[in-house]
Tab-separated table of C-alpha atoms in Angstrom:
chain	number	residue	atom	x	y	z
A	1	MET	CA	180.821	28.261	33.424
A	2	GLY	CA	179.661	24.664	32.933
A	3	ILE	CA	177.161	22.793	35.007
A	4	ILE	CA	179.028	20.632	37.465
A	5	ALA	CA	176.815	17.638	38.031
A	6	SER	CA	177.122	15.675	41.225
A	7	PRO	CA	179.715	13.100	40.211
A	8	GLY	CA	178.138	9.719	39.816
A	9	LEU	CA	174.612	11.048	40.356
A	10	VAL	CA	173.172	9.646	37.150
A	11	THR	CA	175.725	7.006	36.297
A	12	GLY	CA	176.113	5.262	39.614
A	13	TRP	CA	179.870	5.219	39.026
A	14	PRO	CA	182.126	5.507	42.043
A	15	THR	CA	183.784	8.905	42.064
A	16	ALA	CA	187.208	10.308	42.785
A	17	ARG	CA	188.964	13.647	42.658
A	18	PRO	CA	190.887	14.022	39.397
A	19	GLU	CA	194.248	14.116	41.147
A	20	ASP	CA	193.452	10.864	42.982
A	21	VAL	CA	193.316	8.974	39.664
A	22	GLY	CA	196.310	10.639	38.031
A	23	LEU	CA	194.534	13.499	36.250
A	24	ALA	CA	195.271	17.193	36.626
A	25	ALA	CA	193.498	18.585	39.680
A	26	ASP	CA	192.371	21.614	37.678
A	27	LEU	CA	191.029	19.663	34.683
A	28	GLY	CA	187.434	20.775	35.235
A	29	SER	CA	188.310	24.437	35.626
A	30	ARG	CA	190.567	24.285	32.544
A	31	LEU	CA	187.670	22.847	30.537
A	32	ASP	CA	185.394	25.611	31.800
A	33	HIS	CA	187.965	28.234	30.825
A	34	ALA	CA	188.463	26.760	27.331
A	35	PHE	CA	184.706	26.548	26.816
A	36	GLY	CA	184.390	30.206	27.797
A	37	ARG	CA	186.942	31.076	25.096
A	38	HIS	CA	184.906	29.048	22.537
A	39	GLU	CA	187.780	26.620	21.961
A	40	TYR	CA	185.500	23.596	21.844
A	41	ALA	CA	182.593	24.563	19.625
A	42	GLY	CA	179.802	22.061	19.953
A	43	LEU	CA	181.072	20.511	23.185
A	44	HIS	CA	178.040	19.876	25.347
A	45	GLY	CA	179.349	17.398	27.863
A	46	PHE	CA	182.592	15.943	29.129
A	47	LEU	CA	183.181	13.001	31.444
A	48	ALA	CA	186.590	11.750	32.524
A	49	VAL	CA	186.628	8.214	33.884
A	50	ARG	CA	189.882	6.657	34.974
A	51	HIS	CA	190.482	3.388	36.761
A	52	GLY	CA	186.698	2.930	36.907
A	53	MET	CA	186.208	6.189	38.801
A	54	LEU	CA	184.295	9.222	37.541
A	55	ALA	CA	186.662	12.126	38.139
A	56	VAL	CA	185.265	15.006	36.071
A	57	GLU	CA	181.740	15.624	34.811
A	58	ARG	CA	180.835	18.877	33.047
A	59	TYR	CA	177.943	20.039	30.867
A	60	TYR	CA	177.782	23.193	28.766
A	61	PRO	CA	174.903	25.131	27.203
A	62	GLY	CA	174.641	25.472	23.457
A	63	GLN	CA	172.859	24.678	20.249
A	64	ASP	CA	172.269	21.182	19.065
A	65	GLU	CA	170.778	19.640	15.970
A	66	ARG	CA	168.647	16.647	15.162
A	67	TRP	CA	169.548	15.070	11.823
A	68	GLY	CA	170.703	18.403	10.415
A	69	THR	CA	167.778	20.413	11.759
A	70	PRO	CA	168.990	23.126	14.160
A	71	LEU	CA	167.535	23.015	17.648
A	72	PRO	CA	167.453	25.891	20.140
A	73	ASP	CA	170.036	26.433	22.841
A	74	TYR	CA	169.789	23.874	25.606
A	75	ALA	CA	171.146	23.678	29.103
A	76	HIS	CA	172.739	20.278	28.508
A	77	GLY	CA	172.991	17.947	31.453
A	78	PRO	CA	173.039	14.302	32.463
A	79	ALA	CA	169.285	13.847	32.016
A	80	LEU	CA	169.054	15.373	28.509
A	81	LEU	CA	169.222	12.872	25.649
A	82	HIS	CA	171.787	13.866	23.064
A	83	ASP	CA	172.042	13.146	19.332
A	84	VAL	CA	175.437	11.446	19.062
A	85	ARG	CA	175.367	9.577	15.726
A	86	SER	CA	178.836	9.211	14.208
A	87	ILE	CA	180.836	9.342	17.422
A	88	THR	CA	179.324	5.990	18.347
A	89	LYS	CA	181.402	4.314	15.623
A	90	SER	CA	184.602	5.776	17.027
A	91	ILE	CA	183.818	4.673	20.564
A	92	VAL	CA	182.826	1.154	19.474
A	93	GLY	CA	186.047	0.880	17.445
A	94	LEU	CA	188.101	2.042	20.419
A	95	LEU	CA	186.417	-0.395	22.808
A	96	TYR	CA	186.763	-3.243	20.316
A	97	GLY	CA	190.490	-2.501	19.972
A	98	LEU	CA	190.951	-2.579	23.743
A	99	ALA	CA	188.990	-5.827	24.039
A	100	LEU	CA	190.957	-7.351	21.139
A	101	HIS	CA	194.249	-6.420	22.795
A	102	ALA	CA	193.022	-8.083	26.008
A	103	GLY	CA	192.047	-11.234	24.088
A	104	GLN	CA	188.366	-10.843	24.952
A	105	VAL	CA	186.953	-10.722	21.409
A	106	PRO	CA	187.729	-12.520	18.146
A	107	ALA	CA	189.850	-10.936	15.413
A	108	ALA	CA	188.230	-8.540	12.954
A	109	SER	CA	188.808	-11.102	10.185
A	110	GLU	CA	186.529	-13.642	11.896
A	111	LYS	CA	183.078	-14.251	10.470
A	112	LEU	CA	180.371	-12.332	12.302
A	113	ALA	CA	178.027	-15.335	12.443
A	114	ASP	CA	180.743	-17.389	14.171
A	115	ALA	CA	180.983	-14.775	16.916
A	116	PHE	CA	177.231	-14.942	17.559
A	117	PRO	CA	176.138	-18.591	17.581
A	118	GLU	CA	172.598	-17.577	18.530
A	119	TYR	CA	172.224	-16.143	15.000
A	120	GLN	CA	173.173	-19.240	13.021
A	121	HIS	CA	170.439	-18.492	10.488
A	122	LEU	CA	172.832	-15.871	9.094
A	123	LYS	CA	174.966	-18.709	7.753
A	124	THR	CA	172.200	-19.836	5.413
A	125	ASP	CA	172.610	-16.755	3.216
A	126	PRO	CA	175.875	-16.970	1.223
A	127	LEU	CA	176.365	-13.187	1.245
A	128	LYS	CA	175.706	-12.786	4.968
A	129	ARG	CA	177.967	-15.757	5.691
A	130	ARG	CA	180.913	-13.722	4.305
A	131	ILE	CA	180.417	-10.735	6.648
A	132	THR	CA	183.310	-10.313	9.073
A	133	ILE	CA	183.514	-8.449	12.346
A	134	GLY	CA	185.690	-5.907	10.554
A	135	HIS	CA	182.908	-5.220	8.061
A	136	VAL	CA	180.560	-4.050	10.809
A	137	LEU	CA	183.082	-1.961	12.714
């Protein structure tokens, strides 16, 4: 049903079979089956990475849109740019939370300018000086 790209072809990630990284061996075929039943409307691609290994990579045909303007059906794949918009905020928030838990980034209450010393000019504006990391997440 979906296009099964050569794992790691575009990304350069090392690859593994799903079951070798603790995922269900039939994950890809279950995704294909669910897509065929239209359970995931708008799903155009799915990658499962676990323990740094790319285990599942699938792409599905379908319509897309660019800033609310419908586009024709595409055969989505690893080389086709995709309009992602709002999901980026969710992913950044997730990654920030993981990094915060690992002690790799400052708290959300910290001033943004303090986290980026190369942008000290931000501290000269009293309004910008008040911006916290949490404000931009």
